[in-house]
mmCIF file of C-alpha atoms in Angstrom:
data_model
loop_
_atom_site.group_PDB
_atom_site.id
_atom_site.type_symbol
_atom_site.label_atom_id
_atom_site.label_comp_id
_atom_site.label_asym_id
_atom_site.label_seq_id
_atom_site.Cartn_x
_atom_site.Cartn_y
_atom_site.Cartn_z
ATOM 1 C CA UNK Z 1 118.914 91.839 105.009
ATOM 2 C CA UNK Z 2 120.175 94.669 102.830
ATOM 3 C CA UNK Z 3 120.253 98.224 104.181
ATOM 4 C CA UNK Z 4 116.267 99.485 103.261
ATOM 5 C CA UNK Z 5 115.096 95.862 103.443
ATOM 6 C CA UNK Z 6 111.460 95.501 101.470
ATOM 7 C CA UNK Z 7 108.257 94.005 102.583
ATOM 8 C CA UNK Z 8 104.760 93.498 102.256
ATOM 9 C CA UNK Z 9 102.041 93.559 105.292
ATOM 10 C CA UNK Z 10 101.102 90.276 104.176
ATOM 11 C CA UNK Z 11 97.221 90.018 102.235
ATOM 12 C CA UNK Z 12 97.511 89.781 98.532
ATOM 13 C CA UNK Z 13 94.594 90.785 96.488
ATOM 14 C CA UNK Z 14 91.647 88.797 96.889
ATOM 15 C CA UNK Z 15 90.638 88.449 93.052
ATOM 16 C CA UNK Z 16 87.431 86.916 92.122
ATOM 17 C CA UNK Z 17 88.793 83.415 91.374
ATOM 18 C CA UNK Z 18 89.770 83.169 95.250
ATOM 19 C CA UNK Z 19 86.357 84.400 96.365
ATOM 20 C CA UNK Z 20 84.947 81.839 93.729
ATOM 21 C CA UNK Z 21 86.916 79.171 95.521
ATOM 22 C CA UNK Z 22 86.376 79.983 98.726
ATOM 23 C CA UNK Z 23 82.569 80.084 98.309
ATOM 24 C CA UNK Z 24 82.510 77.126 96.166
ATOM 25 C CA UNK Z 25 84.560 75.211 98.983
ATOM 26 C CA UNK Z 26 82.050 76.250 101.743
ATOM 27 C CA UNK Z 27 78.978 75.418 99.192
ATOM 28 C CA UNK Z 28 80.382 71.774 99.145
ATOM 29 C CA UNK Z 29 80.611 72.230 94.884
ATOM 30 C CA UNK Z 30 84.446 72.179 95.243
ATOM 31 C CA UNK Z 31 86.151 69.190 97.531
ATOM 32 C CA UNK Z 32 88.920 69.836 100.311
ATOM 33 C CA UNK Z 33 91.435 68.384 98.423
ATOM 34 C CA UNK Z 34 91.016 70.344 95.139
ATOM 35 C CA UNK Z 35 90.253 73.598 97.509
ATOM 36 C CA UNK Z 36 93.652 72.900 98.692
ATOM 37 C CA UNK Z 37 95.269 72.335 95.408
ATOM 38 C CA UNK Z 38 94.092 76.060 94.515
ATOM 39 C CA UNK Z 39 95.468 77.742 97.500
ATOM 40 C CA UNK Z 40 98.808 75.794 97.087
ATOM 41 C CA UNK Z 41 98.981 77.275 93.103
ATOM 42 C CA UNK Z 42 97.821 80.959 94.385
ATOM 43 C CA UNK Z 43 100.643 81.069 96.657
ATOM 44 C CA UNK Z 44 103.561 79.381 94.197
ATOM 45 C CA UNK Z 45 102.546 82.255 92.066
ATOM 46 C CA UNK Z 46 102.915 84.822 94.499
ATOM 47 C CA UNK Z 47 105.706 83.936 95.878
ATOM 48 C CA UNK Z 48 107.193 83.731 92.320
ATOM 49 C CA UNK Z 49 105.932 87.055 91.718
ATOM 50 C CA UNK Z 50 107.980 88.253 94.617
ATOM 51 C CA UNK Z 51 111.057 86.986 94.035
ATOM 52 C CA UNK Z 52 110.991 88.847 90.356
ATOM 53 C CA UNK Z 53 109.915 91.755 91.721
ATOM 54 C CA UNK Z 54 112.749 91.494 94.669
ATOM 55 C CA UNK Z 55 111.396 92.118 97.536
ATOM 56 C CA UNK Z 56 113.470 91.199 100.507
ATOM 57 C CA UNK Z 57 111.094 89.228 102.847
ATOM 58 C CA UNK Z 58 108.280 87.276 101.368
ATOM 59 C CA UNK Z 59 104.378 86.703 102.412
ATOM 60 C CA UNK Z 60 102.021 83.668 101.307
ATOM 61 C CA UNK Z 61 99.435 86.513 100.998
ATOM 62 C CA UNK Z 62 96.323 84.896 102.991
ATOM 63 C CA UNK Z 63 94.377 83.875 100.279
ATOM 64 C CA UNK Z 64 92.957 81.357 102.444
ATOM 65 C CA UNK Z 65 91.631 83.553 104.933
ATOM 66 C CA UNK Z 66 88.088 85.235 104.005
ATOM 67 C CA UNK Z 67 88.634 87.541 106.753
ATOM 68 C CA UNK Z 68 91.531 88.570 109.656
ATOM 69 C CA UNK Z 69 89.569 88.046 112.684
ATOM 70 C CA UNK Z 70 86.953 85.627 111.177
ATOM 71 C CA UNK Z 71 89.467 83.365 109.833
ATOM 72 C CA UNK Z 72 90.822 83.110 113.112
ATOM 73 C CA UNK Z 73 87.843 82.810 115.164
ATOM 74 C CA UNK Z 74 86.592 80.072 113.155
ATOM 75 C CA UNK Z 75 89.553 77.889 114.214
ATOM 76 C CA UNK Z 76 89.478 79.056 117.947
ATOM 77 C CA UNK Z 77 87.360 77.525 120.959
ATOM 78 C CA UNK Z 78 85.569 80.124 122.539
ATOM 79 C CA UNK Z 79 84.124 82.146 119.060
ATOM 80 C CA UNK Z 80 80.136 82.064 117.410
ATOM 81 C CA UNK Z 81 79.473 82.799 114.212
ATOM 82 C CA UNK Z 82 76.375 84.160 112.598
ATOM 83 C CA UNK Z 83 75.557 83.893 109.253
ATOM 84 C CA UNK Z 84 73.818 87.539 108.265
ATOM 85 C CA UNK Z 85 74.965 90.156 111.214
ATOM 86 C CA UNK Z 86 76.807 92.275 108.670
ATOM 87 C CA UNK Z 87 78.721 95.375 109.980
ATOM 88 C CA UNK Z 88 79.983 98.158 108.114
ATOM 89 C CA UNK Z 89 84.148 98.463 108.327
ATOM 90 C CA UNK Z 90 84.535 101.533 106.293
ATOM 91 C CA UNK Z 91 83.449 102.331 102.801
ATOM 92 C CA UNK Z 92 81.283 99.350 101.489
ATOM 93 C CA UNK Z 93 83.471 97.009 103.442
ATOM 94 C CA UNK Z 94 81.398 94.704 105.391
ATOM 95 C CA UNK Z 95 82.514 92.082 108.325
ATOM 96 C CA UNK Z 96 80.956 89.683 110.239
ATOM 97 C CA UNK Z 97 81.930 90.007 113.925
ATOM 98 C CA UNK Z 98 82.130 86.979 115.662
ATOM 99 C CA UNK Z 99 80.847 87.015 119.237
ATOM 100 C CA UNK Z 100 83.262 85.819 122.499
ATOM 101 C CA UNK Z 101 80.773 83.601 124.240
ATOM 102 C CA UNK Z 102 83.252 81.462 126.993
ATOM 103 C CA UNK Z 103 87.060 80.616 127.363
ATOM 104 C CA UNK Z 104 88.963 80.637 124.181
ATOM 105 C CA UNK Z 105 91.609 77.917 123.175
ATOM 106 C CA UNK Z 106 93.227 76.955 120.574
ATOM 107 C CA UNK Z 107 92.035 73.391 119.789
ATOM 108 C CA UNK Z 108 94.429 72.617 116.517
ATOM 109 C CA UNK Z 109 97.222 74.388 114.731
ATOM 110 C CA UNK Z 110 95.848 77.710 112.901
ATOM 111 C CA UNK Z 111 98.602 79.104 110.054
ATOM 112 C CA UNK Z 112 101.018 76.440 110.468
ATOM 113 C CA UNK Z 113 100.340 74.017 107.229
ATOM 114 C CA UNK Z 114 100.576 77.162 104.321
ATOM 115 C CA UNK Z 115 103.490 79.022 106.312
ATOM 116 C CA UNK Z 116 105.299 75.852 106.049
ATOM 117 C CA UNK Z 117 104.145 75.264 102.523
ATOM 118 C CA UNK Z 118 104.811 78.798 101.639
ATOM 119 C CA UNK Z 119 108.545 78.613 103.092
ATOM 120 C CA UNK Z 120 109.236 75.336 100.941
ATOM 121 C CA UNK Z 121 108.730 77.215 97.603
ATOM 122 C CA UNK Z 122 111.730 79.877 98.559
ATOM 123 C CA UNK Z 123 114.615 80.275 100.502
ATOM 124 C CA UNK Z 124 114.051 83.818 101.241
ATOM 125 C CA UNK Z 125 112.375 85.070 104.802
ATOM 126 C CA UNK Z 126 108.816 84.164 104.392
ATOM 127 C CA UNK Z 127 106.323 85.777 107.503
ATOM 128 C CA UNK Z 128 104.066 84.019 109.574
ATOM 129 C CA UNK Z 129 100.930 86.252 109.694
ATOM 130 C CA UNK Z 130 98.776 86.143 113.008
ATOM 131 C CA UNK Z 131 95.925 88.838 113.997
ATOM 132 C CA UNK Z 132 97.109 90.180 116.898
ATOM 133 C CA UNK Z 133 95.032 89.459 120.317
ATOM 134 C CA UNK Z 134 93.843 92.848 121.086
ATOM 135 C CA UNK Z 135 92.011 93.080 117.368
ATOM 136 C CA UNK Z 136 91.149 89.791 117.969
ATOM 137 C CA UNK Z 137 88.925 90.691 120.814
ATOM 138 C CA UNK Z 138 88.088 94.724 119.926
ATOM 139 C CA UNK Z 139 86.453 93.532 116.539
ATOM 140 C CA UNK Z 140 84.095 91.318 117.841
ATOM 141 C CA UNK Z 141 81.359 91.032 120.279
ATOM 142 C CA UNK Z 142 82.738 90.555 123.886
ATOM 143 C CA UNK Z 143 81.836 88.696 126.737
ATOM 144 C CA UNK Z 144 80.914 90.714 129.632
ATOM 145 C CA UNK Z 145 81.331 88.459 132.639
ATOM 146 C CA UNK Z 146 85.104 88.856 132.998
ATOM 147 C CA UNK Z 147 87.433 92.014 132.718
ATOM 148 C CA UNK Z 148 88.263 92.491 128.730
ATOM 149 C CA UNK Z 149 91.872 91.961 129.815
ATOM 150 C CA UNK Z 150 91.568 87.972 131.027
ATOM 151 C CA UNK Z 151 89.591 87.456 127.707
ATOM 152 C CA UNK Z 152 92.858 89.301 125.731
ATOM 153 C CA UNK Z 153 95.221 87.008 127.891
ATOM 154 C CA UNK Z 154 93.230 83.856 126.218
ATOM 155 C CA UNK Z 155 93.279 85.449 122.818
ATOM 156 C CA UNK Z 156 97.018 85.852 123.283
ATOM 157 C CA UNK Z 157 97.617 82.325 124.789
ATOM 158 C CA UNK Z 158 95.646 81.118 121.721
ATOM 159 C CA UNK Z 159 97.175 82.567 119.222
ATOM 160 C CA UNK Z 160 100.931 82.436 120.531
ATOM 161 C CA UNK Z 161 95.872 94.223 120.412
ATOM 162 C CA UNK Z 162 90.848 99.929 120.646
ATOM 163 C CA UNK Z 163 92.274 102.955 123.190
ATOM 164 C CA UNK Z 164 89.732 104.203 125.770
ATOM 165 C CA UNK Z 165 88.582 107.515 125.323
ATOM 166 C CA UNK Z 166 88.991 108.149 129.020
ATOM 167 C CA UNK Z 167 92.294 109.187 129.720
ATOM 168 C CA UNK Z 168 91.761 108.211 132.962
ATOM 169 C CA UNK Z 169 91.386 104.245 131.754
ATOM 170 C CA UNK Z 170 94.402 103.758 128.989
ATOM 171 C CA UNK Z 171 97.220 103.573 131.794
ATOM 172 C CA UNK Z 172 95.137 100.020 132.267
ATOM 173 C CA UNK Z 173 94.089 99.179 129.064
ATOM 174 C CA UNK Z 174 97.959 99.797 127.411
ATOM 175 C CA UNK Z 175 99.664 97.698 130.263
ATOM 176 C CA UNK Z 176 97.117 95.297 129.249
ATOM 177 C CA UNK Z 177 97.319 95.161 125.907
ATOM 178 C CA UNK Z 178 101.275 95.436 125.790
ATOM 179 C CA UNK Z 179 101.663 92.547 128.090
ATOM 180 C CA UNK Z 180 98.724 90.348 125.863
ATOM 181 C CA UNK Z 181 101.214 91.300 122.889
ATOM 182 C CA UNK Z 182 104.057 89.955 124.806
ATOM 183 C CA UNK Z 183 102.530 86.629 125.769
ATOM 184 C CA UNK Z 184 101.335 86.077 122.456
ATOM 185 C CA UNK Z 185 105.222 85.888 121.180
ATOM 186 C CA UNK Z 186 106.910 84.948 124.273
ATOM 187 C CA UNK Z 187 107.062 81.360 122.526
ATOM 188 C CA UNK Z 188 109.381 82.365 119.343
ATOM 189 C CA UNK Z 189 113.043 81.228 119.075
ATOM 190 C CA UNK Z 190 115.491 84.226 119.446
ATOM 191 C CA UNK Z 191 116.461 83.817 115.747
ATOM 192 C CA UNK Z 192 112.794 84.844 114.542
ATOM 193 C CA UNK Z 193 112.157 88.316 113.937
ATOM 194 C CA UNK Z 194 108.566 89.635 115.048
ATOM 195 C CA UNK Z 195 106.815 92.470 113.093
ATOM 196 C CA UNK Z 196 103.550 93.804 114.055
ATOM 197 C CA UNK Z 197 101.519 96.133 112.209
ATOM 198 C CA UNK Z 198 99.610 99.022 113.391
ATOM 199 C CA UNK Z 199 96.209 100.120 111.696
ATOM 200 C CA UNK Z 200 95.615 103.632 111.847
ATOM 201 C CA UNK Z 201 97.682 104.235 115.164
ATOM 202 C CA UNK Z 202 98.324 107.662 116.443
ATOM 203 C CA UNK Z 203 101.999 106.869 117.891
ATOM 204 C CA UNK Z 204 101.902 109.899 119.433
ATOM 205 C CA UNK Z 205 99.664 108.963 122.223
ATOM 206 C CA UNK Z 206 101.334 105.539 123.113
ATOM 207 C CA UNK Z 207 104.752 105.722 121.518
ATOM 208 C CA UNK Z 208 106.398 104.325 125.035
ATOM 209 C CA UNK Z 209 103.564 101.275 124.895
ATOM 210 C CA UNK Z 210 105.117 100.389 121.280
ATOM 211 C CA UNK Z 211 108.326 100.524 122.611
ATOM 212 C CA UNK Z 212 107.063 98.491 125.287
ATOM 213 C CA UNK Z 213 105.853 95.751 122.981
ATOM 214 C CA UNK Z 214 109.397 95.251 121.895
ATOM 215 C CA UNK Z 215 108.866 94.076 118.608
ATOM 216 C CA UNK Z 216 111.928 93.748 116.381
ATOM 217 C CA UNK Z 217 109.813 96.092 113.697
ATOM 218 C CA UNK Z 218 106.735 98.152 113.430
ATOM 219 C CA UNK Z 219 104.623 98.868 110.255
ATOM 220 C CA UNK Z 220 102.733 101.922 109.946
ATOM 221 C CA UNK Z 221 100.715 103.977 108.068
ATOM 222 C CA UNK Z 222 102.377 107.106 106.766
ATOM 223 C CA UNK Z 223 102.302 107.896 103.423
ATOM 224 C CA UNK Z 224 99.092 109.983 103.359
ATOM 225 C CA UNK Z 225 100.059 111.861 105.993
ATOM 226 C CA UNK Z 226 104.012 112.511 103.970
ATOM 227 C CA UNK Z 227 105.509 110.694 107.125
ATOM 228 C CA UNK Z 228 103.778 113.504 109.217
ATOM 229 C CA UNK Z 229 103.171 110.479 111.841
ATOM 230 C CA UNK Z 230 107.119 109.438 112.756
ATOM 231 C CA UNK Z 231 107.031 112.663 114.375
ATOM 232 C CA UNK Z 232 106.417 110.901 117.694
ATOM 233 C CA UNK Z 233 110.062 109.342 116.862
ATOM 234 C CA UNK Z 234 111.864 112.304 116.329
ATOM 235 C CA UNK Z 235 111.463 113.459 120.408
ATOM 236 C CA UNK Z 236 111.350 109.611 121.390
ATOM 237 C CA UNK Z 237 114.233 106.935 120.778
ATOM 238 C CA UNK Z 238 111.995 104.127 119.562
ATOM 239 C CA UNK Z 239 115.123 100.992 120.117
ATOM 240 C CA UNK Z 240 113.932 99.062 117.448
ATOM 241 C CA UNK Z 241 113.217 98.797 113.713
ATOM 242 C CA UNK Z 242 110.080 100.862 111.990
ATOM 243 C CA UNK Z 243 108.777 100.306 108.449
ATOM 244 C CA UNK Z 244 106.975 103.852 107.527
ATOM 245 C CA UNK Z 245 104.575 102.916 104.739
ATOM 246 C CA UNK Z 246 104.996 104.867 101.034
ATOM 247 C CA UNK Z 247 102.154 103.365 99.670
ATOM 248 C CA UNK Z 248 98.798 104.138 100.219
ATOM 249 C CA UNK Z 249 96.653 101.253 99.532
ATOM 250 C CA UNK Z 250 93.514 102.823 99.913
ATOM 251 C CA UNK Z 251 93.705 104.580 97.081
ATOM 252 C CA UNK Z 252 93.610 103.413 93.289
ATOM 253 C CA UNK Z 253 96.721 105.820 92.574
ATOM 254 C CA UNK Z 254 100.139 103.614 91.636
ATOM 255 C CA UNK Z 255 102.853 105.697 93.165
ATOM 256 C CA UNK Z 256 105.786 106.563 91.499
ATOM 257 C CA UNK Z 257 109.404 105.440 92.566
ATOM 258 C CA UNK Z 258 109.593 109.015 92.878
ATOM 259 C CA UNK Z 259 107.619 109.851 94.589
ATOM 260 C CA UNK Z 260 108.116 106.538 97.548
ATOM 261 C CA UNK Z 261 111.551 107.461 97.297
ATOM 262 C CA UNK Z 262 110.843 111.411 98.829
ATOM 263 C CA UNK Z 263 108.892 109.514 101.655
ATOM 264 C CA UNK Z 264 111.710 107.320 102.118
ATOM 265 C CA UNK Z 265 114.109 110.731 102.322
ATOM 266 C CA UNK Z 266 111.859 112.032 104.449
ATOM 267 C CA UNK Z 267 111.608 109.225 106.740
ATOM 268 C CA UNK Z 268 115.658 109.107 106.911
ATOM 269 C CA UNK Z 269 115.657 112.780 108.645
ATOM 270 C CA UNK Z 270 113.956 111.125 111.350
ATOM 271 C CA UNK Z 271 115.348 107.906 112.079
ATOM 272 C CA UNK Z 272 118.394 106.114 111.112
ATOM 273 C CA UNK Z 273 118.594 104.360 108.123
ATOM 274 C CA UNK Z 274 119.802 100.868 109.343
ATOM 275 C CA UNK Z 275 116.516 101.131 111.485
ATOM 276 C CA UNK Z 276 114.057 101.609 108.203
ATOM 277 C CA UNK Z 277 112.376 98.549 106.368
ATOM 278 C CA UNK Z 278 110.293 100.009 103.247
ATOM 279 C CA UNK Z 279 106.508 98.611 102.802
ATOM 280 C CA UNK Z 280 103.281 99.537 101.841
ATOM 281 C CA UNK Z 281 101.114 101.391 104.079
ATOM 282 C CA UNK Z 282 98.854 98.332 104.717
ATOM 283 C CA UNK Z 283 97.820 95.174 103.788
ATOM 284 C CA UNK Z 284 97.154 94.436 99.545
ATOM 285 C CA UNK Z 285 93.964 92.203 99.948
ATOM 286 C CA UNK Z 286 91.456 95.160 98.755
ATOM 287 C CA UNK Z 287 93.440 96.291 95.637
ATOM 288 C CA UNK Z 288 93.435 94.633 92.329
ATOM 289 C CA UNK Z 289 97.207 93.206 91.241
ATOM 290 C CA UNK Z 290 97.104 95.445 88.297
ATOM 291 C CA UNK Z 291 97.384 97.817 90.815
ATOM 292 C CA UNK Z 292 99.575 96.221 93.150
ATOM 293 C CA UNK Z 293 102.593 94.454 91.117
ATOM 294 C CA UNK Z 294 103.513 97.983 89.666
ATOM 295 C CA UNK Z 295 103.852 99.612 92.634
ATOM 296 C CA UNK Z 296 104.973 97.080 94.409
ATOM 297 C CA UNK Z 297 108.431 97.198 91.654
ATOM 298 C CA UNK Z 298 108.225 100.819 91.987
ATOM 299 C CA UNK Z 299 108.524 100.115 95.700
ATOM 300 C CA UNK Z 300 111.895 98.094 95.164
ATOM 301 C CA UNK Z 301 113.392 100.707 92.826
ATOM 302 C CA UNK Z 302 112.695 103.187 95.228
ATOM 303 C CA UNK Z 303 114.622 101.143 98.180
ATOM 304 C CA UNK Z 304 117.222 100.475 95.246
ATOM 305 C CA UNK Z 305 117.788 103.918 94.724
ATOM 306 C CA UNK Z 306 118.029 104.928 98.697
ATOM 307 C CA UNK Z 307 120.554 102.168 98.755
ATOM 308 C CA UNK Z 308 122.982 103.416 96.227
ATOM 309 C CA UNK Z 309 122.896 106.917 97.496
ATOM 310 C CA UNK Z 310 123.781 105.788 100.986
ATOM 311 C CA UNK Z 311 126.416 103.867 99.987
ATOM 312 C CA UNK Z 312 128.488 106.888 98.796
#
């Protein structure tokens, strides 16, 4: 990786032509193998879009998944589905939140088959993108019969991640979910970096449980706040590797390299530079890629730029 290495959280926009598939596929008006033949061509042409924008690390962008825990609970023993109980996310964002009803396994392979499709069509870093076990469980419907922390463990055996407003009960509840983290990547090879993003995390309150999680590199959200939340790193030595977002996705706005490139200044004051990757704030799958491959190159000029002034 070059110094200011460039990534993506991992959803790409999902247009209408993958929501058109996807529906069509579940309809039965458009056949596996021809469903299959669509997600293969979305992800040659995002991963061609990558490389000629330059990012450093690639991502097969999800366009099979309809949903991050849905997708997942769909292929996991253990989940229930219904077909109408709607929930508001935010916004006019909607999810359907499966319900935990017994032990959950992991009957079959889940991301394998387009991670190791997406990998064949480059010979850059591609990412393997799981849900992590603790959202797997907090955004659904839980089973009450055991402690939420044996149903985590079988979320993170599965898929080898909520704070209590008690202070009293998050001593618990981090060793918990630090230790489900753990599990759920105890199986990787030494060679394979682990990155785990953080939606909306206040650092501040469980910066040692991060560091506990010892992933090789955190994501986070930070460029609405103007880096305001690495603060938490400047009075703790966080060992590993942090990727401050300078985009925000939620918003419409395509950032200049400008102004991701003050971000990226600012985050430097804080940590050290050979510990900073450079991403968006979150995941793309909400935006439009009119939106996205702009800023995404402004993104990579911005990195660019760091680059060459650290190198004098």
């Amino acid at each position: 990786m070059p110094s200011f290495p460039t990534t993506t959280i991992g959803s790409f926009p999902q247009t209408q032509a993958v929501r058109r598939a996807r529906a069509g596929y579940k309809a039965g008006r458009l056949s596996a193998p021809d469903y299959e033949t669509f997600l293969a061509g979305q992800i040659d042409d995002a991963v061609a879009l990558q490389a000629d924008i330059g990012l450093d690390t690639l991502v097969h962008g999800e366009f099979e998944r309809n949903d991050m825990v849905e997708y997942f609970g769909e292929q996991l023993a253990g989940y229930a589905f219904t077909k109408l109980g709607w929930v508001q996310s935010y916004g006019t964002r909607h999810v359907k939140p499966p319900i935990i009803y017994g032990d959950v396994s992991r009957p079959a392979p889940t991301t394998v088959k387009w991670s190791r499709y997406a990998q064949s069509r480059t010979s850059r870093p591609m990412k393997g993108m799981l849900t992590g076990s603790v959202t797997l469980v907090q955004w659904v419907f839980v089973r009450d019969d055991q402690p939420r922390a044996e149903t985590m463990r079988q979320v993170a055996l599965a898929i080898r991640e909520g704070l209590p407003l008690r202070r009293s009960d998050r001593a618990d509840y981090l060793a918990a979910a630090t230790a489900a983290f753990r599990l759920a990547t105890a199986g990787v090879a030494d060679t394979t970096q682990i990155h785990t993003h953080m939606c909306y995390s206040q650092c501040n309150d469980i910066i040692e449980a991060i560091a506990a999680m010892d992933a090789d590199c955190i994501s986070i959200e930070t460029a609405r706040s103007q880096m305001a939340l690495l603060d938490a790193f400047a009075v703790f030595d966080y060992p590993n590797e942090i990727g401050p977002g300078v985009y925000d996705i939620h918003s419409p706005r395509v950032p200049d390299a400008a102004d991701m490139g003050a971000l990226l200044k600012k985050a430097t004051q804080v940590l050290a530079p050979e510990k900073l990757w450079v991403n968006p704030d979150y995941g793309l799958k909400t935006r439009g890629w009119a939106e996205v491959e702009p800023a995404l190159r402004r993104m990579v000029d911005a990195a660019r730029q760091l680059r060459q002034a650290h190198a004098h």
